[in-house]
Amino acid sequence: MCSESLVVCDVAEDLVEKLRKFRFRKETNNAAIIMKIDKDKQLVVLDEEHEGISPDELKDELPERQPRYPCYAYQHEDGRVSYPLCFIFSSPVGCKPEQQMMYAGSKNKLVQTAELTKVFEIRNTEDLTEEWLREKLGFFH
């Protein structure tokens, strides 16, 4: 039996505001907000922001051995933008179990706080491709 209780991290106030603005942004280009957990503060915080980023470029921004939470505004070829945003839980095989648990435990709180509805998970950053994303979003037409 695991004696460690599951740590559920809060979401930093400024990040909640940033996500809210991101969700209602007017720009139609692809954009991403990548979030990470600050272990010492036990908070989900902003890691990086990107404008005009393709799924392949986003994939290159994700660490191969550490979990991240990218939130992605994706523009389809016909010009439609995916709203609400795509939330991707990147939890690569090979990251530390305690890190994995902390991210997995905090995911639902982040999703609820930011009111995200399109939630996907990848276990290998290489899986994050435009094709994969289109296929996932195909279920939402």
PDB file of C-alpha atoms in Angstrom:
ATOM      1  CA  MET A   1       0.000   0.000   0.000  1.00  0.00           C
ATOM      2  CA  CYS A   2       1.320   3.431  -0.929  1.00  0.00           C
ATOM      3  CA  SER A   3       1.607   5.679   2.115  1.00  0.00           C
ATOM      4  CA  GLU A   4       2.122   8.835   0.083  1.00  0.00           C
ATOM      5  CA  SER A   5      -1.160  10.582  -0.478  1.00  0.00           C
ATOM      6  CA  LEU A   6      -1.819  11.735  -3.997  1.00  0.00           C
ATOM      7  CA  VAL A   7      -0.732  15.340  -4.348  1.00  0.00           C
ATOM      8  CA  VAL A   8      -3.228  17.471  -6.202  1.00  0.00           C
ATOM      9  CA  CYS A   9      -1.682  20.787  -7.135  1.00  0.00           C
ATOM     10  CA  ASP A  10      -3.578  24.039  -7.302  1.00  0.00           C
ATOM     11  CA  VAL A  11      -3.494  26.174 -10.421  1.00  0.00           C
ATOM     12  CA  ALA A  12      -1.636  29.495 -10.145  1.00  0.00           C
ATOM     13  CA  GLU A  13      -4.056  32.454 -10.206  1.00  0.00           C
ATOM     14  CA  ASP A  14      -2.269  34.242 -13.040  1.00  0.00           C
ATOM     15  CA  LEU A  15      -2.340  31.030 -15.075  1.00  0.00           C
ATOM     16  CA  VAL A  16      -6.111  30.672 -14.608  1.00  0.00           C
ATOM     17  CA  GLU A  17      -6.523  34.221 -15.940  1.00  0.00           C
ATOM     18  CA  LYS A  18      -4.125  33.566 -18.825  1.00  0.00           C
ATOM     19  CA  LEU A  19      -6.025  30.413 -19.817  1.00  0.00           C
ATOM     20  CA  ARG A  20      -9.313  32.288 -19.690  1.00  0.00           C
ATOM     21  CA  LYS A  21      -7.951  34.970 -22.020  1.00  0.00           C
ATOM     22  CA  PHE A  22      -6.384  32.315 -24.235  1.00  0.00           C
ATOM     23  CA  ARG A  23      -9.715  30.586 -24.568  1.00  0.00           C
ATOM     24  CA  PHE A  24     -11.425  33.725 -25.819  1.00  0.00           C
ATOM     25  CA  ARG A  25      -8.613  35.063 -27.964  1.00  0.00           C
ATOM     26  CA  LYS A  26      -9.518  36.575 -31.325  1.00  0.00           C
ATOM     27  CA  GLU A  27      -6.438  35.470 -33.284  1.00  0.00           C
ATOM     28  CA  THR A  28      -6.956  32.543 -35.617  1.00  0.00           C
ATOM     29  CA  ASN A  29      -3.381  31.233 -35.757  1.00  0.00           C
ATOM     30  CA  ASN A  30      -2.248  28.099 -33.932  1.00  0.00           C
ATOM     31  CA  ALA A  31      -1.055  28.922 -30.440  1.00  0.00           C
ATOM     32  CA  ALA A  32      -0.085  27.030 -27.319  1.00  0.00           C
ATOM     33  CA  ILE A  33       0.336  27.503 -23.614  1.00  0.00           C
ATOM     34  CA  ILE A  34       2.535  24.845 -22.028  1.00  0.00           C
ATOM     35  CA  MET A  35       2.110  24.325 -18.298  1.00  0.00           C
ATOM     36  CA  LYS A  36       4.196  22.476 -15.745  1.00  0.00           C
ATOM     37  CA  ILE A  37       4.078  21.757 -12.042  1.00  0.00           C
ATOM     38  CA  ASP A  38       6.257  23.712  -9.641  1.00  0.00           C
ATOM     39  CA  LYS A  39       6.963  20.899  -7.191  1.00  0.00           C
ATOM     40  CA  ASP A  40       8.059  23.144  -4.317  1.00  0.00           C
ATOM     41  CA  LYS A  41       4.991  25.367  -4.490  1.00  0.00           C
ATOM     42  CA  GLN A  42       2.701  22.486  -5.530  1.00  0.00           C
ATOM     43  CA  LEU A  43       1.228  24.738  -8.206  1.00  0.00           C
ATOM     44  CA  VAL A  44       0.510  24.335 -11.902  1.00  0.00           C
ATOM     45  CA  VAL A  45       2.373  27.250 -13.518  1.00  0.00           C
ATOM     46  CA  LEU A  46       3.114  28.616 -16.967  1.00  0.00           C
ATOM     47  CA  ASP A  47       6.111  26.997 -18.661  1.00  0.00           C
ATOM     48  CA  GLU A  48       6.049  28.514 -22.168  1.00  0.00           C
ATOM     49  CA  GLU A  49       3.759  30.380 -24.568  1.00  0.00           C
ATOM     50  CA  HIS A  50       3.868  30.078 -28.356  1.00  0.00           C
ATOM     51  CA  GLU A  51       2.129  31.845 -31.232  1.00  0.00           C
ATOM     52  CA  GLY A  52       1.893  30.400 -34.734  1.00  0.00           C
ATOM     53  CA  ILE A  53       3.099  26.977 -33.625  1.00  0.00           C
ATOM     54  CA  SER A  54       2.334  23.808 -35.592  1.00  0.00           C
ATOM     55  CA  PRO A  55       1.626  20.468 -33.887  1.00  0.00           C
ATOM     56  CA  ASP A  56       5.099  19.305 -34.960  1.00  0.00           C
ATOM     57  CA  GLU A  57       6.740  22.377 -33.454  1.00  0.00           C
ATOM     58  CA  LEU A  58       4.704  21.917 -30.293  1.00  0.00           C
ATOM     59  CA  LYS A  59       5.928  18.331 -30.067  1.00  0.00           C
ATOM     60  CA  ASP A  60       9.528  19.606 -30.191  1.00  0.00           C
ATOM     61  CA  GLU A  61       8.848  21.926 -27.249  1.00  0.00           C
ATOM     62  CA  LEU A  62       7.726  19.095 -24.961  1.00  0.00           C
ATOM     63  CA  PRO A  63      10.391  17.445 -22.801  1.00  0.00           C
ATOM     64  CA  GLU A  64      10.875  13.769 -23.621  1.00  0.00           C
ATOM     65  CA  ARG A  65      11.235  12.657 -20.019  1.00  0.00           C
ATOM     66  CA  GLN A  66       8.952  15.029 -18.111  1.00  0.00           C
ATOM     67  CA  PRO A  67       5.202  15.465 -18.099  1.00  0.00           C
ATOM     68  CA  ARG A  68       3.656  18.707 -19.363  1.00  0.00           C
ATOM     69  CA  TYR A  69       0.201  20.108 -19.964  1.00  0.00           C
ATOM     70  CA  PRO A  70       0.025  21.815 -23.344  1.00  0.00           C
ATOM     71  CA  CYS A  71      -3.159  23.711 -24.125  1.00  0.00           C
ATOM     72  CA  TYR A  72      -3.476  24.203 -27.859  1.00  0.00           C
ATOM     73  CA  ALA A  73      -5.601  26.410 -30.122  1.00  0.00           C
ATOM     74  CA  TYR A  74      -5.570  24.641 -33.457  1.00  0.00           C
ATOM     75  CA  GLN A  75      -6.671  26.069 -36.776  1.00  0.00           C
ATOM     76  CA  HIS A  76      -8.104  23.565 -39.244  1.00  0.00           C
ATOM     77  CA  GLU A  77      -7.189  23.756 -42.927  1.00  0.00           C
ATOM     78  CA  ASP A  78     -10.576  25.289 -43.717  1.00  0.00           C
ATOM     79  CA  GLY A  79      -9.824  28.147 -41.321  1.00  0.00           C
ATOM     80  CA  ARG A  80     -11.959  26.963 -38.397  1.00  0.00           C
ATOM     81  CA  VAL A  81     -10.260  27.147 -35.049  1.00  0.00           C
ATOM     82  CA  SER A  82     -10.863  24.402 -32.492  1.00  0.00           C
ATOM     83  CA  TYR A  83     -12.761  25.873 -29.604  1.00  0.00           C
ATOM     84  CA  PRO A  84     -12.712  25.097 -26.844  1.00  0.00           C
ATOM     85  CA  LEU A  85      -9.016  24.453 -26.784  1.00  0.00           C
ATOM     86  CA  CYS A  86      -7.352  21.066 -26.944  1.00  0.00           C
ATOM     87  CA  PHE A  87      -5.805  20.090 -23.646  1.00  0.00           C
ATOM     88  CA  ILE A  88      -3.108  17.457 -23.993  1.00  0.00           C
ATOM     89  CA  PHE A  89      -1.644  15.650 -21.020  1.00  0.00           C
ATOM     90  CA  SER A  90       1.863  14.701 -22.113  1.00  0.00           C
ATOM     91  CA  SER A  91       3.049  12.003 -19.781  1.00  0.00           C
ATOM     92  CA  PRO A  92       6.027  10.298 -21.436  1.00  0.00           C
ATOM     93  CA  VAL A  93       7.054   6.784 -20.582  1.00  0.00           C
ATOM     94  CA  GLY A  94      10.221   7.006 -18.518  1.00  0.00           C
ATOM     95  CA  CYS A  95       9.434   9.995 -16.341  1.00  0.00           C
ATOM     96  CA  LYS A  96       9.764   9.602 -12.598  1.00  0.00           C
ATOM     97  CA  PRO A  97       6.794   7.820 -10.969  1.00  0.00           C
ATOM     98  CA  GLU A  98       6.280  10.570  -8.364  1.00  0.00           C
ATOM     99  CA  GLN A  99       6.241  13.170 -11.136  1.00  0.00           C
ATOM    100  CA  GLN A 100       3.838  11.039 -13.117  1.00  0.00           C
ATOM    101  CA  MET A 101       1.510  10.721 -10.114  1.00  0.00           C
ATOM    102  CA  MET A 102       1.627  14.421  -9.320  1.00  0.00           C
ATOM    103  CA  TYR A 103       0.714  15.371 -12.892  1.00  0.00           C
ATOM    104  CA  ALA A 104      -1.937  12.672 -13.193  1.00  0.00           C
ATOM    105  CA  GLY A 105      -3.423  13.690  -9.837  1.00  0.00           C
ATOM    106  CA  SER A 106      -3.557  17.375 -10.771  1.00  0.00           C
ATOM    107  CA  LYS A 107      -4.874  16.963 -14.308  1.00  0.00           C
ATOM    108  CA  ASN A 108      -8.589  16.884 -13.433  1.00  0.00           C
ATOM    109  CA  LYS A 109      -8.336  19.939 -11.210  1.00  0.00           C
ATOM    110  CA  LEU A 110      -6.613  21.870 -14.003  1.00  0.00           C
ATOM    111  CA  VAL A 111      -9.178  20.713 -16.575  1.00  0.00           C
ATOM    112  CA  GLN A 112     -12.049  21.782 -14.282  1.00  0.00           C
ATOM    113  CA  THR A 113     -10.440  25.079 -13.299  1.00  0.00           C
ATOM    114  CA  ALA A 114      -9.752  26.038 -16.917  1.00  0.00           C
ATOM    115  CA  GLU A 115     -13.088  24.576 -18.126  1.00  0.00           C
ATOM    116  CA  LEU A 116     -11.456  22.488 -20.838  1.00  0.00           C
ATOM    117  CA  THR A 117     -13.507  19.874 -22.661  1.00  0.00           C
ATOM    118  CA  LYS A 118     -11.222  18.375 -25.310  1.00  0.00           C
ATOM    119  CA  VAL A 119      -8.796  16.412 -23.185  1.00  0.00           C
ATOM    120  CA  PHE A 120      -6.278  14.026 -24.733  1.00  0.00           C
ATOM    121  CA  GLU A 121      -3.308  12.119 -23.386  1.00  0.00           C
ATOM    122  CA  ILE A 122      -0.068  11.093 -25.028  1.00  0.00           C
ATOM    123  CA  ARG A 123       2.549   8.729 -23.617  1.00  0.00           C
ATOM    124  CA  ASN A 124       5.160   9.511 -26.254  1.00  0.00           C
ATOM    125  CA  THR A 125       5.826  13.053 -27.480  1.00  0.00           C
ATOM    126  CA  GLU A 126       6.422  11.610 -30.966  1.00  0.00           C
ATOM    127  CA  ASP A 127       2.696  10.782 -31.124  1.00  0.00           C
ATOM    128  CA  LEU A 128       1.798  14.463 -31.206  1.00  0.00           C
ATOM    129  CA  THR A 129       1.341  15.045 -34.925  1.00  0.00           C
ATOM    130  CA  GLU A 130      -1.121  17.039 -36.988  1.00  0.00           C
ATOM    131  CA  GLU A 131      -2.644  13.768 -38.183  1.00  0.00           C
ATOM    132  CA  TRP A 132      -3.133  12.522 -34.615  1.00  0.00           C
ATOM    133  CA  LEU A 133      -4.682  15.828 -33.577  1.00  0.00           C
ATOM    134  CA  ARG A 134      -7.042  15.917 -36.559  1.00  0.00           C
ATOM    135  CA  GLU A 135      -8.112  12.353 -35.864  1.00  0.00           C
ATOM    136  CA  LYS A 136      -8.812  13.180 -32.200  1.00  0.00           C
ATOM    137  CA  LEU A 137     -10.715  16.335 -33.121  1.00  0.00           C
ATOM    138  CA  GLY A 138     -12.653  14.441 -35.784  1.00  0.00           C
ATOM    139  CA  PHE A 139     -14.808  13.020 -32.998  1.00  0.00           C
ATOM    140  CA  PHE A 140     -16.028  16.512 -32.123  1.00  0.00           C
ATOM    141  CA  HIS A 141     -17.571  17.560 -35.460  1.00  0.00           C
TER     142      HIS A 141
END
